[in-house]
JSON list of C-alpha atoms in Angstrom, two decimals:
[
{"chain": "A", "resi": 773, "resn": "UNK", "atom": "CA", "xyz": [-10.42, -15.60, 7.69]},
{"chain": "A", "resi": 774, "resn": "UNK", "atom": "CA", "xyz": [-12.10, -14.35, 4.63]},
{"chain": "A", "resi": 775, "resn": "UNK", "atom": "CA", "xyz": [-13.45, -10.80, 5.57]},
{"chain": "A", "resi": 776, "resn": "UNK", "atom": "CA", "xyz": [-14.22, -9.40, 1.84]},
{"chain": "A", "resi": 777, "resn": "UNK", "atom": "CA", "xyz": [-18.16, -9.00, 1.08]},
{"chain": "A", "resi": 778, "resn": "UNK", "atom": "CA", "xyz": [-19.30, -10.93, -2.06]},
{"chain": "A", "resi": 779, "resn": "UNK", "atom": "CA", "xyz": [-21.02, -8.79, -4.59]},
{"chain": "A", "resi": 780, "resn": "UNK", "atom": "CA", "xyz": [-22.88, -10.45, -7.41]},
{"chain": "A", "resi": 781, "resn": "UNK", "atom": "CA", "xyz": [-22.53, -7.84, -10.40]},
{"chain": "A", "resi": 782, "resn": "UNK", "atom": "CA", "xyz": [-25.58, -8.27, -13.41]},
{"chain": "A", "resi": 783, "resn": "UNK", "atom": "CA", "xyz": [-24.61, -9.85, -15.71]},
{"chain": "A", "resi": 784, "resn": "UNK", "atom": "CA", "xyz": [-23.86, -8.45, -19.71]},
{"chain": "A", "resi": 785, "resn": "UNK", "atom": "CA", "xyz": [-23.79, -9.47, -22.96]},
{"chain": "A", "resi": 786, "resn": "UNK", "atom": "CA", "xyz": [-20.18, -9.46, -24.38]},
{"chain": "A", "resi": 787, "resn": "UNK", "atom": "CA", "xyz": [-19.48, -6.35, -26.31]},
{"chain": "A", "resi": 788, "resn": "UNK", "atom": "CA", "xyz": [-22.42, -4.57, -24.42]},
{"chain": "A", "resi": 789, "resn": "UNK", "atom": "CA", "xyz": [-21.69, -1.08, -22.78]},
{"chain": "A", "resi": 790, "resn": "UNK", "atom": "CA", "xyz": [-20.99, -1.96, -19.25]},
{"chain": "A", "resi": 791, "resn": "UNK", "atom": "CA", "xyz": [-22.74, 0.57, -16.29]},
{"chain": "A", "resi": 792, "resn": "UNK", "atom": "CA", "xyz": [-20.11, 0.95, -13.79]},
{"chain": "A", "resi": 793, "resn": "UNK", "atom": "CA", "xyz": [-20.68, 0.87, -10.41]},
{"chain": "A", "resi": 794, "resn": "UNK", "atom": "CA", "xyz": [-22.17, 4.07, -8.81]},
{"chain": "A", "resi": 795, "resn": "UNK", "atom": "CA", "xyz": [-20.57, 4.13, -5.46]},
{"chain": "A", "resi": 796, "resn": "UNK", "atom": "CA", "xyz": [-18.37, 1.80, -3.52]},
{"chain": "A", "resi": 797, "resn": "UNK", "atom": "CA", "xyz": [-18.15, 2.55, 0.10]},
{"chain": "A", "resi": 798, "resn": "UNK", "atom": "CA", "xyz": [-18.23, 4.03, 2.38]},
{"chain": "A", "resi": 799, "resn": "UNK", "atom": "CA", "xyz": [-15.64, 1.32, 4.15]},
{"chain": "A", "resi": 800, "resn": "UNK", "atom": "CA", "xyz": [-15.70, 1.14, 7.77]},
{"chain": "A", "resi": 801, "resn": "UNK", "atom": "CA", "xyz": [-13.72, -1.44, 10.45]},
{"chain": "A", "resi": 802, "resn": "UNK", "atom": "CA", "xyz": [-15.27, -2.64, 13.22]},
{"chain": "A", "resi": 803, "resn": "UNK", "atom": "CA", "xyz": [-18.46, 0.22, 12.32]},
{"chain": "A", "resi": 804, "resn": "UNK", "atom": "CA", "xyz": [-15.53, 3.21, 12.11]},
{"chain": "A", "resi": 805, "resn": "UNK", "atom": "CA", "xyz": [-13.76, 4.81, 9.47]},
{"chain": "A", "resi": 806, "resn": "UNK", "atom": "CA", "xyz": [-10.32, 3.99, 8.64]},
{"chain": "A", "resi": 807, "resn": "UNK", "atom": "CA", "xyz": [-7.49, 6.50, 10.61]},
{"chain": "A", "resi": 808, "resn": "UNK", "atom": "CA", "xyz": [-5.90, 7.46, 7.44]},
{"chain": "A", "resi": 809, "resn": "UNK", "atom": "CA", "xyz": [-6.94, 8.62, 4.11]},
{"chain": "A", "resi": 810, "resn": "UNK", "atom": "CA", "xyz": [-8.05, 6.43, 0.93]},
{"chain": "A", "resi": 811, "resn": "UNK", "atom": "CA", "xyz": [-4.70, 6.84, -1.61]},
{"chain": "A", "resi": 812, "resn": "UNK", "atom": "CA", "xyz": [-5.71, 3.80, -4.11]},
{"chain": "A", "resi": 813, "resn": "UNK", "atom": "CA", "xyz": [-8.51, 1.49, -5.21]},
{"chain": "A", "resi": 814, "resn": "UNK", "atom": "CA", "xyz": [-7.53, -1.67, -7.56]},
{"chain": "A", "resi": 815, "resn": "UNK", "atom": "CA", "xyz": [-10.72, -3.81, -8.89]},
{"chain": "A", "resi": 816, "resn": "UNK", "atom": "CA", "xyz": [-9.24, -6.96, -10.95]},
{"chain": "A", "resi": 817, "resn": "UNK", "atom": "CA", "xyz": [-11.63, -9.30, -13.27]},
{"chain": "A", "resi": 818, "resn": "UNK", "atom": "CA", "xyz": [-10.07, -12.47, -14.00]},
{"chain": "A", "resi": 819, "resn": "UNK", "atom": "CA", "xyz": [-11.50, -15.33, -16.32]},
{"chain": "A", "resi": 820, "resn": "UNK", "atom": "CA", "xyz": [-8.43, -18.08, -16.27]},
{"chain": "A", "resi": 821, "resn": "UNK", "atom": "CA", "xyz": [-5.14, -16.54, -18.06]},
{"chain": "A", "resi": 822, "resn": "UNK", "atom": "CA", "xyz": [-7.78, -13.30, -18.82]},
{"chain": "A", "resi": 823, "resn": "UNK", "atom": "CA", "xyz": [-7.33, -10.17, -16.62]},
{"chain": "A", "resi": 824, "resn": "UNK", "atom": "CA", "xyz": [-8.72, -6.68, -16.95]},
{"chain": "A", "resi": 825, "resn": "UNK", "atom": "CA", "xyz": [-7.55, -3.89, -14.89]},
{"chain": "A", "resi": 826, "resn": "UNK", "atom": "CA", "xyz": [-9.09, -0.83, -13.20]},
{"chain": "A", "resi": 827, "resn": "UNK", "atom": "CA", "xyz": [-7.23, 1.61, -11.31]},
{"chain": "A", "resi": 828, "resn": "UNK", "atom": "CA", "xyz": [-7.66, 5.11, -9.14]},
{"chain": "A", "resi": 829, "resn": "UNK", "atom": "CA", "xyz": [-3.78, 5.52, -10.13]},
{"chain": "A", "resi": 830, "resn": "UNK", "atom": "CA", "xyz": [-3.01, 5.98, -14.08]},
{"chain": "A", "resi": 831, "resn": "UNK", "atom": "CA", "xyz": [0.47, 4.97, -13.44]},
{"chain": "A", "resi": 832, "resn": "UNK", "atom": "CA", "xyz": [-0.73, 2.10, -13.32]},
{"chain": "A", "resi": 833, "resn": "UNK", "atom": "CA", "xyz": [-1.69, 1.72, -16.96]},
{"chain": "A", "resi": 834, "resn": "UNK", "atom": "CA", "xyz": [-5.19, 0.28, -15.97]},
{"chain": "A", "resi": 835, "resn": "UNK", "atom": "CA", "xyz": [-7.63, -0.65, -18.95]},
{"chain": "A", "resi": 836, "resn": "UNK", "atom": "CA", "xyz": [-10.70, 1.24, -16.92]},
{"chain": "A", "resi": 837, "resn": "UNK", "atom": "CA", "xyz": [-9.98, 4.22, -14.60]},
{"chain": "A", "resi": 838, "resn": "UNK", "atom": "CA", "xyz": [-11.70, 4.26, -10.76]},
{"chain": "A", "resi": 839, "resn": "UNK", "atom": "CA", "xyz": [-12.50, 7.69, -8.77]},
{"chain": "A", "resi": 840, "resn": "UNK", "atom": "CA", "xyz": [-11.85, 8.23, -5.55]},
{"chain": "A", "resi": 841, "resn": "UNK", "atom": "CA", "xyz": [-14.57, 10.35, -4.45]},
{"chain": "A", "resi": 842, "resn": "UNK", "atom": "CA", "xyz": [-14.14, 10.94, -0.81]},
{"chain": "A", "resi": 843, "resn": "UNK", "atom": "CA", "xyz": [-10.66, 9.32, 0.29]},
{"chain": "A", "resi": 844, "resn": "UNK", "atom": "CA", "xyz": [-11.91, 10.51, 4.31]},
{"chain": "A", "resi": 845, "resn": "UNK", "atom": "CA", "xyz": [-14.59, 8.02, 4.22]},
{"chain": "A", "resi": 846, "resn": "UNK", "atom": "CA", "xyz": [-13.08, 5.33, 1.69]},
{"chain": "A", "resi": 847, "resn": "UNK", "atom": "CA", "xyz": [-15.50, 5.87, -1.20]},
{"chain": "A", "resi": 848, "resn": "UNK", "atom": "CA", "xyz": [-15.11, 5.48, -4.86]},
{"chain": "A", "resi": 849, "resn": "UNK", "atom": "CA", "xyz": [-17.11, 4.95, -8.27]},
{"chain": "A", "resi": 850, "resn": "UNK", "atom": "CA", "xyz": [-16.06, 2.95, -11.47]},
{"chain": "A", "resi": 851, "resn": "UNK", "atom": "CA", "xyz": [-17.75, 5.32, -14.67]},
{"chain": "A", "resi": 852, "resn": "UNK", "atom": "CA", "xyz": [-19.52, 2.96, -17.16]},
{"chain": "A", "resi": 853, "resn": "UNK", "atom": "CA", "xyz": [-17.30, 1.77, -20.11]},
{"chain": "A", "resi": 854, "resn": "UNK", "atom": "CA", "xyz": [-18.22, 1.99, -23.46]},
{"chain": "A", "resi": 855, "resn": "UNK", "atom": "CA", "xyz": [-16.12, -0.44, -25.58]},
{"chain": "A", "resi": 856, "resn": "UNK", "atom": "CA", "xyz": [-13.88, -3.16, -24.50]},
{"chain": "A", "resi": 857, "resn": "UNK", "atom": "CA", "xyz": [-15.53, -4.60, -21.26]},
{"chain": "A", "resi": 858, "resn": "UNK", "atom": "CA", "xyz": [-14.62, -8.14, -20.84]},
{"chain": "A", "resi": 859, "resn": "UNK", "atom": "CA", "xyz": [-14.98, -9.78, -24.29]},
{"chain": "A", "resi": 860, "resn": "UNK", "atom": "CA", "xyz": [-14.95, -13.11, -22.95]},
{"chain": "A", "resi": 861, "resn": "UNK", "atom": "CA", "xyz": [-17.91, -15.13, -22.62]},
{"chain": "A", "resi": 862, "resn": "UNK", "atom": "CA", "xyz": [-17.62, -17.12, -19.23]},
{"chain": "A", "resi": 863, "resn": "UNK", "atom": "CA", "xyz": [-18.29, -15.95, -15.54]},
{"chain": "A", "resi": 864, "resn": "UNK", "atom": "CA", "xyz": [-15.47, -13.67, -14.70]},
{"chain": "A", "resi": 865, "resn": "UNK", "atom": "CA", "xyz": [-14.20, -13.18, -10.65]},
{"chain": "A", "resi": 866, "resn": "UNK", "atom": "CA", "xyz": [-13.24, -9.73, -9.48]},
{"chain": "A", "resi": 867, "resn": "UNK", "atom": "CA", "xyz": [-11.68, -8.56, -6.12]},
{"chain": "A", "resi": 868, "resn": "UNK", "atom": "CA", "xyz": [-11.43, -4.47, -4.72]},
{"chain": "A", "resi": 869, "resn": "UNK", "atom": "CA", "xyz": [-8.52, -3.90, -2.98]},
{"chain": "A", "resi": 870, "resn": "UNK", "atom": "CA", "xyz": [-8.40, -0.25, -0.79]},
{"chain": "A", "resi": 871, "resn": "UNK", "atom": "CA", "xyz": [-5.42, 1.06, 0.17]},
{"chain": "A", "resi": 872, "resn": "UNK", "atom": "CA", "xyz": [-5.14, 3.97, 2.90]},
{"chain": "A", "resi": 873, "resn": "UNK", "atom": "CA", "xyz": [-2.46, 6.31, 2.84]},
{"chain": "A", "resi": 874, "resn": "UNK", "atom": "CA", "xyz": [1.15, 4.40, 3.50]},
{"chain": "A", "resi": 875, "resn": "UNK", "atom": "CA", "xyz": [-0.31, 1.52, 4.12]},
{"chain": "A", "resi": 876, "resn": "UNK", "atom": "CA", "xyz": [-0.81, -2.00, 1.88]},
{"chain": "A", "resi": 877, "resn": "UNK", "atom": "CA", "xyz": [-3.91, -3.38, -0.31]},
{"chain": "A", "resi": 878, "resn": "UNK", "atom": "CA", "xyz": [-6.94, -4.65, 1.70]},
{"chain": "A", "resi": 879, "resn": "UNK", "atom": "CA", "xyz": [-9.59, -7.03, -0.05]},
{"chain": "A", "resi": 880, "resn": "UNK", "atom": "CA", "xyz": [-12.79, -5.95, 0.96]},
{"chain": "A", "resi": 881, "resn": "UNK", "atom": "CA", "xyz": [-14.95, -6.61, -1.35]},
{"chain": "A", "resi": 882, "resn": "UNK", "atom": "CA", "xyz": [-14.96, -9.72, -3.89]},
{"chain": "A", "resi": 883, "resn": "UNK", "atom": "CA", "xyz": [-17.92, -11.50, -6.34]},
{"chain": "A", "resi": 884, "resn": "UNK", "atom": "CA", "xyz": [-18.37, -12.32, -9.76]},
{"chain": "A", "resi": 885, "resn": "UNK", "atom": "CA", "xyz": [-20.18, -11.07, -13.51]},
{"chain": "A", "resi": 886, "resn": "UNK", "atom": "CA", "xyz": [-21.87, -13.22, -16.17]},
{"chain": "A", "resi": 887, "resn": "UNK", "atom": "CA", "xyz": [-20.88, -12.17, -19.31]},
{"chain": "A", "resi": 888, "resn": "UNK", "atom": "CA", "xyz": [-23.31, -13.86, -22.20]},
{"chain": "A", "resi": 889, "resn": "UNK", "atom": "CA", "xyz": [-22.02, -14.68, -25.58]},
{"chain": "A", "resi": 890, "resn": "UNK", "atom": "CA", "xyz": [-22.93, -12.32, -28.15]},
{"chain": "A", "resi": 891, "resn": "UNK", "atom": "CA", "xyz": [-25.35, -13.60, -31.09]},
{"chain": "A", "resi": 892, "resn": "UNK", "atom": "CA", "xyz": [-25.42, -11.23, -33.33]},
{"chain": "A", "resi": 893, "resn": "UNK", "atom": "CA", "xyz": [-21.77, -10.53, -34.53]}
]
């Protein structure tokens, strides 16, 4: 069973400064909050061999960082990047994975971004 929300991000045109996302969460299971704390959030866009990585943990090497703003009630925000947001014209997927302390990733959230070719370059 497929349990992950779909979220539609706008779309952008490539090269464009890209906003972010202001706040994702808070995540509750079955309308409570998870037992243990929020350690790690992963976001992944993919457009066929194409990936771009964004990542609470910097050993991670991401491309993008995430914050974990309140890891008791599973929320996060993605600050806006400037440069280098998914160059690729072509409808990109993404999936957020969560991961609470000592435990593995959970999708819960999934969706997609339109990313228009540029016309002026």
């Amino acid at each position: 069973m497929d349990y992950a929300q779909y979220l539609a991000l706008p779309g952008i045109v490539s090269g464009d400064r890209w906003q972010g996302i202001n706040s994702i969460g808070p995540v509750t299971i079955d309308s409570a909050q998870p037992a243990v704390a929020l350690a790690r959030v992963r976001m992944q866009f993919r457009l066929g061999a194409e990936v771009f990585k964004l990542d609470s943990d910097a050993a991670q090497n991401p491309d993008a960082p995430i914050t974990i703003t309140n890891a008791a009630t599973w929320t996060a925000t993605i600050p806006g990047i400037e440069t280098g947001f998914l160059n690729t014209a072509g409808k990109w997927v993404f999936d957020i994975e969560f991961y609470g302390t000592g435990q593995g990733a959970e999708t819960y959230i999934k969706g997609d971004i339109e990313i228009y070719p540029h016309v002026t370059e």
